[in-house]
CSV table of N, CA and C in Angstrom, one decimal:
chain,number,residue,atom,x,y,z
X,119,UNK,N,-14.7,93.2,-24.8
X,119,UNK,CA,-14.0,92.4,-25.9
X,119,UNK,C,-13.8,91.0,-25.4
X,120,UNK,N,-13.0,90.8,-24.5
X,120,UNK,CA,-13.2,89.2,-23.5
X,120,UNK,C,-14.2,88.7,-23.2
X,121,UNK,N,-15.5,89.4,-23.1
X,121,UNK,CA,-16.6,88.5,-22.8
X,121,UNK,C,-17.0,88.2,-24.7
X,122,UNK,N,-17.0,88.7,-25.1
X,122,UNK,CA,-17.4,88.5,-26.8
X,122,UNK,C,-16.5,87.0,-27.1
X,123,UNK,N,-15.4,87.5,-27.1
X,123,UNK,CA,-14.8,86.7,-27.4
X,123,UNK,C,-14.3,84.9,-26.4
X,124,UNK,N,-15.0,84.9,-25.1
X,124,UNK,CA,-15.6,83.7,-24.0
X,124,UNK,C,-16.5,83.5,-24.7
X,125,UNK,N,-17.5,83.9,-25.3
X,125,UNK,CA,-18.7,83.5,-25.2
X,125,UNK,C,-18.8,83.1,-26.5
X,126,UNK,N,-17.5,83.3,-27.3
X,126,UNK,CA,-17.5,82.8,-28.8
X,126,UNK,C,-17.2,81.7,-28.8
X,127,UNK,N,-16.3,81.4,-27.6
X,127,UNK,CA,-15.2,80.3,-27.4
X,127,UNK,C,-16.3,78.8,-26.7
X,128,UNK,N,-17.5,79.5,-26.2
X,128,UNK,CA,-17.8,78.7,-25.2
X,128,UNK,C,-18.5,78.2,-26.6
X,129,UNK,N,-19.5,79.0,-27.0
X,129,UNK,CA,-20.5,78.6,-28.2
X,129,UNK,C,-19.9,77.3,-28.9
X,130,UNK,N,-18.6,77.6,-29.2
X,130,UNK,CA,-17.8,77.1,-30.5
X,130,UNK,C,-17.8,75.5,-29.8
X,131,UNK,N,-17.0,75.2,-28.2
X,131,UNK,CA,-16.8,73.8,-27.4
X,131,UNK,C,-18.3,73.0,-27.2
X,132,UNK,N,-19.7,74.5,-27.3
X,132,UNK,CA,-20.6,73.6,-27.3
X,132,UNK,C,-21.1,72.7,-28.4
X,133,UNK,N,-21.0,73.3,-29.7
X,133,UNK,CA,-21.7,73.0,-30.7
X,133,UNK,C,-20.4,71.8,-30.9
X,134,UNK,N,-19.0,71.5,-30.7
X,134,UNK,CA,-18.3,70.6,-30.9
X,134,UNK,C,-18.7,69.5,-30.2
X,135,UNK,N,-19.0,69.7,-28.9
X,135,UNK,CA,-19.4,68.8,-27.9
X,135,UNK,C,-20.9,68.1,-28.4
X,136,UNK,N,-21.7,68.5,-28.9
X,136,UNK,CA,-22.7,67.8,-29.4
X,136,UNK,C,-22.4,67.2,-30.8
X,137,UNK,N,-21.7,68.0,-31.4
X,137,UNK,CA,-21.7,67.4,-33.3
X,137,UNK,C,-20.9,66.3,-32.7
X,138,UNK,N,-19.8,65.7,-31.8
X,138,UNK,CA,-18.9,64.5,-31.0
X,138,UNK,C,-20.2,63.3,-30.6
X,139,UNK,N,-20.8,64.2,-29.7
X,139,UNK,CA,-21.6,63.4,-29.0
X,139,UNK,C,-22.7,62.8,-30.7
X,140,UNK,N,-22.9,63.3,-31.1
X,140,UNK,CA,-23.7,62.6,-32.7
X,140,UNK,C,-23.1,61.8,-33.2
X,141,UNK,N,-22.0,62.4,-33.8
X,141,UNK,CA,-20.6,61.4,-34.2
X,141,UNK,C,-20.5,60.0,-33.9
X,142,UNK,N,-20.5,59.7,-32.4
X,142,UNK,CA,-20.2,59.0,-32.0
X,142,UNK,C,-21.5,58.1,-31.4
X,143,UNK,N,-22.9,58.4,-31.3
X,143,UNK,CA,-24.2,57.8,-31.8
X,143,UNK,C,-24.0,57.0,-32.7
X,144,UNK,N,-23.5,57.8,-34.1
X,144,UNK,CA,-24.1,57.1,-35.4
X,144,UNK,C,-23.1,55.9,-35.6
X,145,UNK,N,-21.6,56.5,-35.2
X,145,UNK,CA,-20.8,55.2,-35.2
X,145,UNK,C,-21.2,54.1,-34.4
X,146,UNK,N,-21.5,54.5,-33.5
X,146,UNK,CA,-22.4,53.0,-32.0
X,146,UNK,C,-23.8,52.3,-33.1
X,147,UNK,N,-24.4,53.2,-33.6
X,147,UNK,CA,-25.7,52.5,-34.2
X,147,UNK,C,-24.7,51.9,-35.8
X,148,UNK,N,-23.8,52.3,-36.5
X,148,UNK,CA,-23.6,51.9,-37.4
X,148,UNK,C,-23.0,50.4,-37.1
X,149,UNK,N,-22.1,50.6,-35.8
X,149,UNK,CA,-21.1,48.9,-35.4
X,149,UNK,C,-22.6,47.9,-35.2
X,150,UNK,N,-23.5,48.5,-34.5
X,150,UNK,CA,-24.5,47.4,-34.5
X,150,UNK,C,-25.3,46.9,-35.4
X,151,UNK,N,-25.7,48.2,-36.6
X,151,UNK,CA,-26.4,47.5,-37.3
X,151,UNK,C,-25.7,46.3,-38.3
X,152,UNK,N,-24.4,46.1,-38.3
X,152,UNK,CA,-23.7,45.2,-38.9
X,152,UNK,C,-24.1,43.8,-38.0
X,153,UNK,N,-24.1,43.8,-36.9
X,153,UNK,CA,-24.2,42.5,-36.5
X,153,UNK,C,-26.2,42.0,-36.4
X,154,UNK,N,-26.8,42.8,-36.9
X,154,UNK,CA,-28.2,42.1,-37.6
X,154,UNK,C,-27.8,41.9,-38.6
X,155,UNK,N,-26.9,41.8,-39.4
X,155,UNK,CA,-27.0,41.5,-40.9
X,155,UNK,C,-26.6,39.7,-40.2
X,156,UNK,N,-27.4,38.7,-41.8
X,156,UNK,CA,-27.1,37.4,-41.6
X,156,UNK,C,-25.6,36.9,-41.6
X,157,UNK,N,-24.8,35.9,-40.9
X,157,UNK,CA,-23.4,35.7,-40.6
X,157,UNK,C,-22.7,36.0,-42.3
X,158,UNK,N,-23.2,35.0,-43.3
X,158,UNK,CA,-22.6,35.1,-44.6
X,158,UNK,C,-22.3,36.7,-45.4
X,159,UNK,N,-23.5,38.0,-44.8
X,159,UNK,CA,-23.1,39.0,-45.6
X,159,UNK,C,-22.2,39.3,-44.3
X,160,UNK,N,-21.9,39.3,-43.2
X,160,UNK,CA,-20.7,39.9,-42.5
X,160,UNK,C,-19.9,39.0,-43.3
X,161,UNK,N,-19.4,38.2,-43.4
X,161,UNK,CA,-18.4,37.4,-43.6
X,161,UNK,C,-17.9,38.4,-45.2
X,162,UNK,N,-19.0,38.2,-46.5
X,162,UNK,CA,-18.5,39.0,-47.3
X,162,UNK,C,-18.1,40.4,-47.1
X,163,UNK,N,-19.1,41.1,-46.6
X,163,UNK,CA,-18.4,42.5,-46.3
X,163,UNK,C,-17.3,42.7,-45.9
X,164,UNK,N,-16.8,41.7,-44.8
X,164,UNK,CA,-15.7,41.8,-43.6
X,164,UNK,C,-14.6,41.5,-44.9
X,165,UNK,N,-14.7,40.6,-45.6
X,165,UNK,CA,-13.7,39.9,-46.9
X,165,UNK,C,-13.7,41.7,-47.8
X,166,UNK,N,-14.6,41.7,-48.3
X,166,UNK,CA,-14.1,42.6,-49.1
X,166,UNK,C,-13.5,44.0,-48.7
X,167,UNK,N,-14.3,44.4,-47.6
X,167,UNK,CA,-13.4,45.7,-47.2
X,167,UNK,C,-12.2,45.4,-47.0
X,168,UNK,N,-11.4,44.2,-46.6
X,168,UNK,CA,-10.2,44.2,-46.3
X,168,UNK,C,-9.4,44.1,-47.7
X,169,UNK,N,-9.6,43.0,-48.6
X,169,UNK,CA,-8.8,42.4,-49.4
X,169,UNK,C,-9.1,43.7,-50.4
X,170,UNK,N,-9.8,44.5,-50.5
X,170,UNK,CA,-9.7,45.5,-51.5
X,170,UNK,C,-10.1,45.4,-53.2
X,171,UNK,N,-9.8,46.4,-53.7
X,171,UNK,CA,-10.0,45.9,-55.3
X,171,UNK,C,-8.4,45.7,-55.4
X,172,UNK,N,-8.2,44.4,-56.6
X,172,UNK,CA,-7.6,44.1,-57.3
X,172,UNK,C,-7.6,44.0,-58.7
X,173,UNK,N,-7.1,44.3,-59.6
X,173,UNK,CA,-7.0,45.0,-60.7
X,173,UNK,C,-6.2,43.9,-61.6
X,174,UNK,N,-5.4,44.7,-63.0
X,174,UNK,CA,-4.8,43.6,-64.0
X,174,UNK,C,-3.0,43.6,-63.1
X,175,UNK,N,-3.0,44.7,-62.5
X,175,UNK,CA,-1.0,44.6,-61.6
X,175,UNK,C,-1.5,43.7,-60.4
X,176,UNK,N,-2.4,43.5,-60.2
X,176,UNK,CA,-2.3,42.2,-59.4
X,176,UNK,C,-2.2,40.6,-59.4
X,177,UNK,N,-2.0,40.7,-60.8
X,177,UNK,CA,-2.2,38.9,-61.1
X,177,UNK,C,-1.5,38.5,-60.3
X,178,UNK,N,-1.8,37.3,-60.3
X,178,UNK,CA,-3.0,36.1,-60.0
X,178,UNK,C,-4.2,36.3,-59.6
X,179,UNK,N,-4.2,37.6,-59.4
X,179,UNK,CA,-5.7,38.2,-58.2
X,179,UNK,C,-6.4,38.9,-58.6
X,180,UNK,N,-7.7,38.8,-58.7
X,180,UNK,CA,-9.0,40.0,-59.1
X,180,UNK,C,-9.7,40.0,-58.3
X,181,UNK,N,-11.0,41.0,-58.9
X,181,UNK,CA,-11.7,41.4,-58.0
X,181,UNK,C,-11.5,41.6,-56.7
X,182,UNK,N,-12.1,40.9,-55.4
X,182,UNK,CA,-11.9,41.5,-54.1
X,182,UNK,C,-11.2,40.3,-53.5
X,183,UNK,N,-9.8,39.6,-54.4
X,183,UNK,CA,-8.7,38.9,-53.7
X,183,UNK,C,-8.9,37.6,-54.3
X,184,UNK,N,-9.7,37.1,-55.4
X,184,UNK,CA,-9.7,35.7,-55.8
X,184,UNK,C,-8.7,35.3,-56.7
X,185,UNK,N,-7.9,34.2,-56.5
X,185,UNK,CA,-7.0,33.5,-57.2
X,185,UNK,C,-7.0,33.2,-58.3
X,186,UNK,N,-6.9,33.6,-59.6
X,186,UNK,CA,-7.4,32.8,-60.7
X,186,UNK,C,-7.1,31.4,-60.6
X,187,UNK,N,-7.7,30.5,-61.0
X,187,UNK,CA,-7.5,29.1,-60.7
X,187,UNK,C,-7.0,28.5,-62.7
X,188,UNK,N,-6.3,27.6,-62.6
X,188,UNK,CA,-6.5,26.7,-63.9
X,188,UNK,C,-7.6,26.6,-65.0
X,189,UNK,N,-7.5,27.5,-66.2
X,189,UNK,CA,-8.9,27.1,-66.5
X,189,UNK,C,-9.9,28.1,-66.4
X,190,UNK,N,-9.6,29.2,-65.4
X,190,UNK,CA,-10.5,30.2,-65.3
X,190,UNK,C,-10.6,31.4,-66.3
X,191,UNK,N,-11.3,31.6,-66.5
X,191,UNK,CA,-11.7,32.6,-67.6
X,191,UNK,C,-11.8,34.2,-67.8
X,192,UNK,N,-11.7,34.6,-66.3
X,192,UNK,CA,-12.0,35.7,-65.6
X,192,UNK,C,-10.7,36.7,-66.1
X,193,UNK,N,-11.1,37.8,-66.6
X,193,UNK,CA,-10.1,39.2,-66.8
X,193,UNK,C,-10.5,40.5,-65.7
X,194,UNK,N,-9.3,40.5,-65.9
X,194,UNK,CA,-9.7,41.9,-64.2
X,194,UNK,C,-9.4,43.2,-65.1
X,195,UNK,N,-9.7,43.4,-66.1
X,195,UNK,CA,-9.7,44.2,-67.1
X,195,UNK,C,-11.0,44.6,-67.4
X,196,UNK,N,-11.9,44.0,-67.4
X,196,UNK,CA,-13.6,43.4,-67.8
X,196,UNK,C,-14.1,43.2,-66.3
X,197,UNK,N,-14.0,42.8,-65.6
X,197,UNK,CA,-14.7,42.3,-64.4
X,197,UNK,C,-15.6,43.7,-63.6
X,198,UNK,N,-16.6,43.5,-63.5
X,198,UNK,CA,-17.0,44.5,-62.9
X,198,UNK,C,-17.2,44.4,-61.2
X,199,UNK,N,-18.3,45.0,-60.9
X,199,UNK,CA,-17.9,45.0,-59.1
X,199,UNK,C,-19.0,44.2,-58.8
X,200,UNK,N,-19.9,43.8,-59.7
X,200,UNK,CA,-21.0,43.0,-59.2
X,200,UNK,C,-20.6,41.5,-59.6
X,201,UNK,N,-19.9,41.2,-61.1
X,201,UNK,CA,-19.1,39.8,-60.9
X,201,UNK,C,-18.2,39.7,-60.1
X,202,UNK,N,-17.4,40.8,-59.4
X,202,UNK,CA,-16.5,40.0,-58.4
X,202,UNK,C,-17.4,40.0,-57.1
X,203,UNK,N,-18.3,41.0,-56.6
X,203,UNK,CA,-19.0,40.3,-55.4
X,203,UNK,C,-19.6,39.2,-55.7
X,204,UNK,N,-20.4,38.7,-56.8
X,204,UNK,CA,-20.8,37.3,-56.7
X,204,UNK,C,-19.8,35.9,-57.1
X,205,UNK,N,-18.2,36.1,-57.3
X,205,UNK,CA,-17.3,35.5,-57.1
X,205,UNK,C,-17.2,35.4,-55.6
X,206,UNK,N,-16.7,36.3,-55.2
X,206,UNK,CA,-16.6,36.0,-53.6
X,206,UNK,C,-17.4,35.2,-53.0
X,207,UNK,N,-19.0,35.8,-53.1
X,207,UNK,CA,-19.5,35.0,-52.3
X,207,UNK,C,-19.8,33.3,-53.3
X,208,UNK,N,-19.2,33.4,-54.0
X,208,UNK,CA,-19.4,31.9,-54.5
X,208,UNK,C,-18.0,30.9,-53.8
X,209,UNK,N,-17.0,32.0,-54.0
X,209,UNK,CA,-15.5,31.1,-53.1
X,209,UNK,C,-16.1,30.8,-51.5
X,210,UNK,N,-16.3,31.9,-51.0
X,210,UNK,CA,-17.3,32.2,-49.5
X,210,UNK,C,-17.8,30.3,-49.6
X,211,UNK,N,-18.7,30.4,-50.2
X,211,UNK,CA,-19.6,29.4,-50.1
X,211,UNK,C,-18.4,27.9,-50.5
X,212,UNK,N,-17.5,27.9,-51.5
X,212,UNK,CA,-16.6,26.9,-51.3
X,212,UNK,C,-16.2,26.3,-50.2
X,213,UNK,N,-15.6,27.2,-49.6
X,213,UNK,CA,-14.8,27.1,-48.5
X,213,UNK,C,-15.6,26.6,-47.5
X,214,UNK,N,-16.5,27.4,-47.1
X,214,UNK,CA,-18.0,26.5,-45.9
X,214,UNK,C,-18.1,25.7,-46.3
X,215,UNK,N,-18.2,24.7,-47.8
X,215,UNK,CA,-18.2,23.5,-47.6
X,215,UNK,C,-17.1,22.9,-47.7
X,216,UNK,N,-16.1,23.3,-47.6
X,216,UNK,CA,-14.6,22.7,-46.9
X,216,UNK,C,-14.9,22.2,-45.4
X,217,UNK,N,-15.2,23.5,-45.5
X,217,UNK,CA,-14.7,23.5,-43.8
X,217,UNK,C,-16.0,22.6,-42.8
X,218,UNK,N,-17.3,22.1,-43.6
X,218,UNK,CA,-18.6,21.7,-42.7
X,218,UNK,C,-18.8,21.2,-41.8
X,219,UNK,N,-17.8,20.2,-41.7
X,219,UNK,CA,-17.4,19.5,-40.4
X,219,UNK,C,-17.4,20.0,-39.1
X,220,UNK,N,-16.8,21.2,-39.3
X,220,UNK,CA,-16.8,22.5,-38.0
X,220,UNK,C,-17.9,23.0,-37.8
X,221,UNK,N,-18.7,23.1,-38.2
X,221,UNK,CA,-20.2,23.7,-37.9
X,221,UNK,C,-20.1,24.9,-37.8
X,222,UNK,N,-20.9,25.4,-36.8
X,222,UNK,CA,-20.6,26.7,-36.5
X,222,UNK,C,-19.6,27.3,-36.8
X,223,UNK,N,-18.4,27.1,-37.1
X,223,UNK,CA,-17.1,27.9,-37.1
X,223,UNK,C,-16.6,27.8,-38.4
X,224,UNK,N,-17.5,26.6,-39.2
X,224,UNK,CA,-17.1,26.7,-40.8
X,224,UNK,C,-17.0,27.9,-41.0
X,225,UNK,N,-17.9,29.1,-41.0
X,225,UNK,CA,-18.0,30.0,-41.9
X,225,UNK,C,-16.2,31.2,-41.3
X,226,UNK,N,-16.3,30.8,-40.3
X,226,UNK,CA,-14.5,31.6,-39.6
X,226,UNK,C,-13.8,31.2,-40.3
X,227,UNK,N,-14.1,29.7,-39.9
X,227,UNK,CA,-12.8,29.2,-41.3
X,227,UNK,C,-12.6,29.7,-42.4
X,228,UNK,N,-13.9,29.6,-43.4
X,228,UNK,CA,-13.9,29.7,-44.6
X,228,UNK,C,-13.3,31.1,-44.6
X,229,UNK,N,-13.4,32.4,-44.0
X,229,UNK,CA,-13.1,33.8,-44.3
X,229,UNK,C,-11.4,33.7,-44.3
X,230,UNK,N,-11.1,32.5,-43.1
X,230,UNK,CA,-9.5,33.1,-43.3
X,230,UNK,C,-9.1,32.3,-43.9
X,231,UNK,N,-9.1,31.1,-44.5
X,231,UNK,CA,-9.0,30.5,-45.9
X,231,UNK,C,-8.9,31.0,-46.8
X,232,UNK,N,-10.3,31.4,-47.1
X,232,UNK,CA,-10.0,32.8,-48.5
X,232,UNK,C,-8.8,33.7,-48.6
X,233,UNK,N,-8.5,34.0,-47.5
X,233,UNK,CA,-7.1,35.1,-47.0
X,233,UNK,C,-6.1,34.4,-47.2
X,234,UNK,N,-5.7,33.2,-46.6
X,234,UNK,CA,-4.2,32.4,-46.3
X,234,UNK,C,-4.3,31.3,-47.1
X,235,UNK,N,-5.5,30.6,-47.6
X,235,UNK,CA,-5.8,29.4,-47.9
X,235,UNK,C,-5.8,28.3,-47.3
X,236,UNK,N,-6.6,27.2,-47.9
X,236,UNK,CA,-7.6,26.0,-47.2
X,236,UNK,C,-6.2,25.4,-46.5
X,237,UNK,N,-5.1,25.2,-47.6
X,237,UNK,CA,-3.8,24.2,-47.2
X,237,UNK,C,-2.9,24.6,-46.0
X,238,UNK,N,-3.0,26.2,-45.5
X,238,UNK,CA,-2.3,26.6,-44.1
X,238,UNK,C,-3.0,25.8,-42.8
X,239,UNK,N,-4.7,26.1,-43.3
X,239,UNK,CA,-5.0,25.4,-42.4
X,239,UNK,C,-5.3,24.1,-42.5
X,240,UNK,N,-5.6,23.2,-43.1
X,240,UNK,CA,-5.9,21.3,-43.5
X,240,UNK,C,-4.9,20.8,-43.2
X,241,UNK,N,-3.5,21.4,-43.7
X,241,UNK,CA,-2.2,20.9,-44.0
X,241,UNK,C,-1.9,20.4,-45.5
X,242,UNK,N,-0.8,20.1,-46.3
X,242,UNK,CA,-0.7,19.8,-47.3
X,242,UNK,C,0.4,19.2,-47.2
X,243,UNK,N,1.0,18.2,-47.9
X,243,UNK,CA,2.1,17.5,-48.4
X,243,UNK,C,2.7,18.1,-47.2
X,244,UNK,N,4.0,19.0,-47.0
X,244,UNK,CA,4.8,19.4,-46.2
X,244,UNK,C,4.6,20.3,-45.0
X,245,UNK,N,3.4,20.8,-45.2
X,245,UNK,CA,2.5,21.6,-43.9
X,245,UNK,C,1.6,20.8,-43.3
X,246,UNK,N,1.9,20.7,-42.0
X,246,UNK,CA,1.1,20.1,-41.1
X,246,UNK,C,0.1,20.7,-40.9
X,247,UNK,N,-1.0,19.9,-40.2
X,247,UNK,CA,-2.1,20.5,-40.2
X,247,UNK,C,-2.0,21.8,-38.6
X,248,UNK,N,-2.9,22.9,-39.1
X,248,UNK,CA,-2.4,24.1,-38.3
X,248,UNK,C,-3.3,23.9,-36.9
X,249,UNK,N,-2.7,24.3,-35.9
X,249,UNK,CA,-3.1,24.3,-34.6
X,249,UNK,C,-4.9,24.5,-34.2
X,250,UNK,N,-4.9,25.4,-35.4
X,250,UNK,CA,-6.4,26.0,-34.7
X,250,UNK,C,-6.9,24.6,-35.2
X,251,UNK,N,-7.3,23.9,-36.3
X,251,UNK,CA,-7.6,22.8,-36.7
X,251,UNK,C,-8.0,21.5,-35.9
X,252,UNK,N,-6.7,21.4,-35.0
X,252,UNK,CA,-6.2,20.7,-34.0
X,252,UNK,C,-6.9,20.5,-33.0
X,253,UNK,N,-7.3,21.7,-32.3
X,253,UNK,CA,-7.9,22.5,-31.1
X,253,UNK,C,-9.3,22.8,-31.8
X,254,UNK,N,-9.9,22.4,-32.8
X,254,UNK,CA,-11.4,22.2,-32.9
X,254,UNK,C,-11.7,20.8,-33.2
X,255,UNK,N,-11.0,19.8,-33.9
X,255,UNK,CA,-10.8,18.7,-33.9
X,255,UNK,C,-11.2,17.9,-32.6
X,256,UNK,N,-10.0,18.4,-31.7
X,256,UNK,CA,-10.3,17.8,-30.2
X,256,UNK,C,-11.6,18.4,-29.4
X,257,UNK,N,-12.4,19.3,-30.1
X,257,UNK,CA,-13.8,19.9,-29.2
X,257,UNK,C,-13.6,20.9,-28.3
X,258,UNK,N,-12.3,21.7,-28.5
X,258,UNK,CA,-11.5,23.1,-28.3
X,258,UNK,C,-12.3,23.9,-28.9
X,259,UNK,N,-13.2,25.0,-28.2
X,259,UNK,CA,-13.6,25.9,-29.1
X,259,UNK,C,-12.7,27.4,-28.7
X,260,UNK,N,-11.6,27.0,-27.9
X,260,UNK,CA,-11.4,28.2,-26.8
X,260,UNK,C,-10.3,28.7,-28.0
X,261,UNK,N,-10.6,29.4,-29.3
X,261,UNK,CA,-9.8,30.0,-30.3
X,261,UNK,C,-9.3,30.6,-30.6
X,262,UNK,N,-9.3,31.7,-29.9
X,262,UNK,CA,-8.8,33.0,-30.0
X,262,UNK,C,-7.5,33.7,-30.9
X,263,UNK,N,-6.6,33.1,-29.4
X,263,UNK,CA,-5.0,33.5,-29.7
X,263,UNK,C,-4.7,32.4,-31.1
X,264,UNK,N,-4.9,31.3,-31.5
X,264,UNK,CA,-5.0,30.7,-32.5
X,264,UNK,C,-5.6,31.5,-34.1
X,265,UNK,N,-6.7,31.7,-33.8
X,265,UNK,CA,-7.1,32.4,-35.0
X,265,UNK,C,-6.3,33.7,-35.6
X,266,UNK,N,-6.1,34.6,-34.6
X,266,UNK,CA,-5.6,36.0,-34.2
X,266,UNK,C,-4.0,35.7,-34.9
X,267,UNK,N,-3.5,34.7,-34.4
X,267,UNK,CA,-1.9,34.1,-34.9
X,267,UNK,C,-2.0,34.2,-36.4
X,268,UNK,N,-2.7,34.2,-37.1
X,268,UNK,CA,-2.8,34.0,-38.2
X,268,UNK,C,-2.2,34.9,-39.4
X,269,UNK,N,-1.5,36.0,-38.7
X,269,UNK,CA,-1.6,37.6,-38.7
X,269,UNK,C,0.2,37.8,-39.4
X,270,UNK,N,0.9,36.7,-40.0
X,270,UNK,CA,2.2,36.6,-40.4
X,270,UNK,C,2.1,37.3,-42.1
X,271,UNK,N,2.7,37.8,-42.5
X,271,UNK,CA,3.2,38.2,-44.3
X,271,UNK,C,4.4,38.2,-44.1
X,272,UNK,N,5.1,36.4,-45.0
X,272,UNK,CA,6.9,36.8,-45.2
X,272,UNK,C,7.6,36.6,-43.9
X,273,UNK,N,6.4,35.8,-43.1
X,273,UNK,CA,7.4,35.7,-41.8
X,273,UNK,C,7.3,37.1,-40.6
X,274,UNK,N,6.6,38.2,-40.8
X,274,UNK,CA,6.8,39.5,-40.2
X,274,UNK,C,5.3,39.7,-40.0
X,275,UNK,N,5.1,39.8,-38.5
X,275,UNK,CA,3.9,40.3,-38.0
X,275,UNK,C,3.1,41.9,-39.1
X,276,UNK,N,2.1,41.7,-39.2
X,276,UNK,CA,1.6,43.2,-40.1
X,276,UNK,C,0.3,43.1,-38.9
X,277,UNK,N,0.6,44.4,-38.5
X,277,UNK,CA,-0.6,45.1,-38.2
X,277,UNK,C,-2.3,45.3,-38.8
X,278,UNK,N,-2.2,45.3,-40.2
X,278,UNK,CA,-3.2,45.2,-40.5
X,278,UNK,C,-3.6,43.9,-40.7
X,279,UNK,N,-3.4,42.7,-40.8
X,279,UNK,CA,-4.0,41.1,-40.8
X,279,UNK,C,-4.3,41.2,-39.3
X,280,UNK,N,-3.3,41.8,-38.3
X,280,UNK,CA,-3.9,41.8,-36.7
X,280,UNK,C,-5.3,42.2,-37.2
X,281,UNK,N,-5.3,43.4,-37.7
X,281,UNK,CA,-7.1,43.8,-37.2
X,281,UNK,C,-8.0,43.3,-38.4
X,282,UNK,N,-7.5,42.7,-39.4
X,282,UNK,CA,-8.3,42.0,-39.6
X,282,UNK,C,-9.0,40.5,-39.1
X,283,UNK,N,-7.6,39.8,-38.5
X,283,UNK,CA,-8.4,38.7,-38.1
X,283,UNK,C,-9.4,38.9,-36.5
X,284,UNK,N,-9.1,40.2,-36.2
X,284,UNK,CA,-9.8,40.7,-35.1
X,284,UNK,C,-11.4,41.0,-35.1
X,285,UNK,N,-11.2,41.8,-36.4
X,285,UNK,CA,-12.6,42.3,-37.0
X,285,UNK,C,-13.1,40.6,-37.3
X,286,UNK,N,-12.6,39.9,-37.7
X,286,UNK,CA,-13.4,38.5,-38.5
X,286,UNK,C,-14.1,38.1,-37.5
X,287,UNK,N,-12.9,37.7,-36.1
X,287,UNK,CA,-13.7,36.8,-34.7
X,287,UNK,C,-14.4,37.9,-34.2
X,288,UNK,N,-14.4,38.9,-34.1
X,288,UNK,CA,-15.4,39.6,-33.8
X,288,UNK,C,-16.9,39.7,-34.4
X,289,UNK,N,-16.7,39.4,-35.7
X,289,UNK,CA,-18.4,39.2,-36.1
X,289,UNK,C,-18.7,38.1,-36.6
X,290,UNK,N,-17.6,36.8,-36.5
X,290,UNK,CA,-18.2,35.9,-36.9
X,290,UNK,C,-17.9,34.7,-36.5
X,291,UNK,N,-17.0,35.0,-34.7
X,291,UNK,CA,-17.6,33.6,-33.9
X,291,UNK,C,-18.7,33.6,-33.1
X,292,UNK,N,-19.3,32.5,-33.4
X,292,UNK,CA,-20.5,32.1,-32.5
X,292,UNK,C,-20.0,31.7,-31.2
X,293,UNK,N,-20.2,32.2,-30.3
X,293,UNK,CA,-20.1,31.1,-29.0
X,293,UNK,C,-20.9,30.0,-28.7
C-alpha cells in the first residue's frame, strides 16, 4: 500500500514539475514576443491594459481612459472597443507630437501623459515644469527614479501606477 501510494505521489510531483517547467516557457516566450512588437503597439497595449475599460460611471472618461475634451462627441454608451482603440492610438499619436523634441523618449513621454497629463509634465500656470523634463532638457537621459516617481493618486503612493510606470520604462525606453 506505501509503495502504490509513493509512486502516486512521485507520478503526481512529476507531471507538476513539467506542466511548471511549460508554464513558465510560454510565459518567457510570451514576455518576449511583446518586445518584437513595433514601440507604438507596446505603448498602446501597455495604455490599455492598464487604464482599463471605462464606461458611462466614468465620466469624463471612455473607452481605454480618454478625457472627453470640449466639443467632443463621443458616448461611452455607443463606443465600441475598436473606436476606442483607434482613439487611443490617435491621443498616443498627440502626445508624441507634444513631446518631439525628446526624440527617442517622446513616445515614454507621451504614455505617461496620457495617464497624468501633458501639464504635470510641461508645467502650467501654477505647476512648474516637472523634474524628468528638466533632466532631459539638460541631455540627462539617466530617468529612472524620475519617471518611476510618477506613481502619486491624491498625494498617496498606489502600488499599481508603481508597476505601471515600471512596465512603461521597461518596454519603452530606448537606451
Amino acid at each position: 500500500m506505501m509503495r502504490v501510494f509513493m509512486a502516486i505521489l512521485c507520478s503526481l510531483m512529476a507531471v507538476c514539475s513539467v506542466s511548471a517547467q511549460i508554464s513558465r516557457q510560454e510565459e518567457t516566450d510570451g514576455q518576449a514576443a511583446i518586445y518584437r512588437l513595433p514601440l507604438m503597439e507596446r505603448a498602446f497595449l501597455c495604455t490599455r491594459y492598464f487604464e482599463g475599460w471605462h464606461d458611462q460611471s466614468c465620466y469624463p472618461y471612455i473607452g481605454w481612459g480618454h478625457r472627453l475634451q470640449p466639443g467632443e462627441r463621443y458616448s461611452a454608451r455607443t463606443m465600441t472597443k475598436r473606436q476606442a482603440d483607434a482613439l487611443l492610438r490617435k491621443d498616443l499619436r498627440k502626445f508624441i507630437a507634444m513631446f518631439r523634441k525628446f526624440g527617442r523618449d517622446s513616445l515614454l513621454l507621451a504614455t505617461l501623459a496620457y495617464n497624468v497629463g501633458p501639464y504635470r509634465l510641461l508645467g502650467s500656470g501654477k505647476i512648474p515644469k516637472s523634474t524628468l523634463i528638466r533632466k532631459l532638457e539638460a541631455g540627462d537621459r539617466n530617468i529612472y527614479r524620475e519617471y518611476v516617481a510618477f506613481c502619486n493618486y491624491k498625494g498617496k503612493r498606489h502600488a499599481m501606477l508603481l508597476k505601471r510606470r515600471k512596465a512603461e520604462f521597461a518596454l519603452l525606453y530606448i537606451p
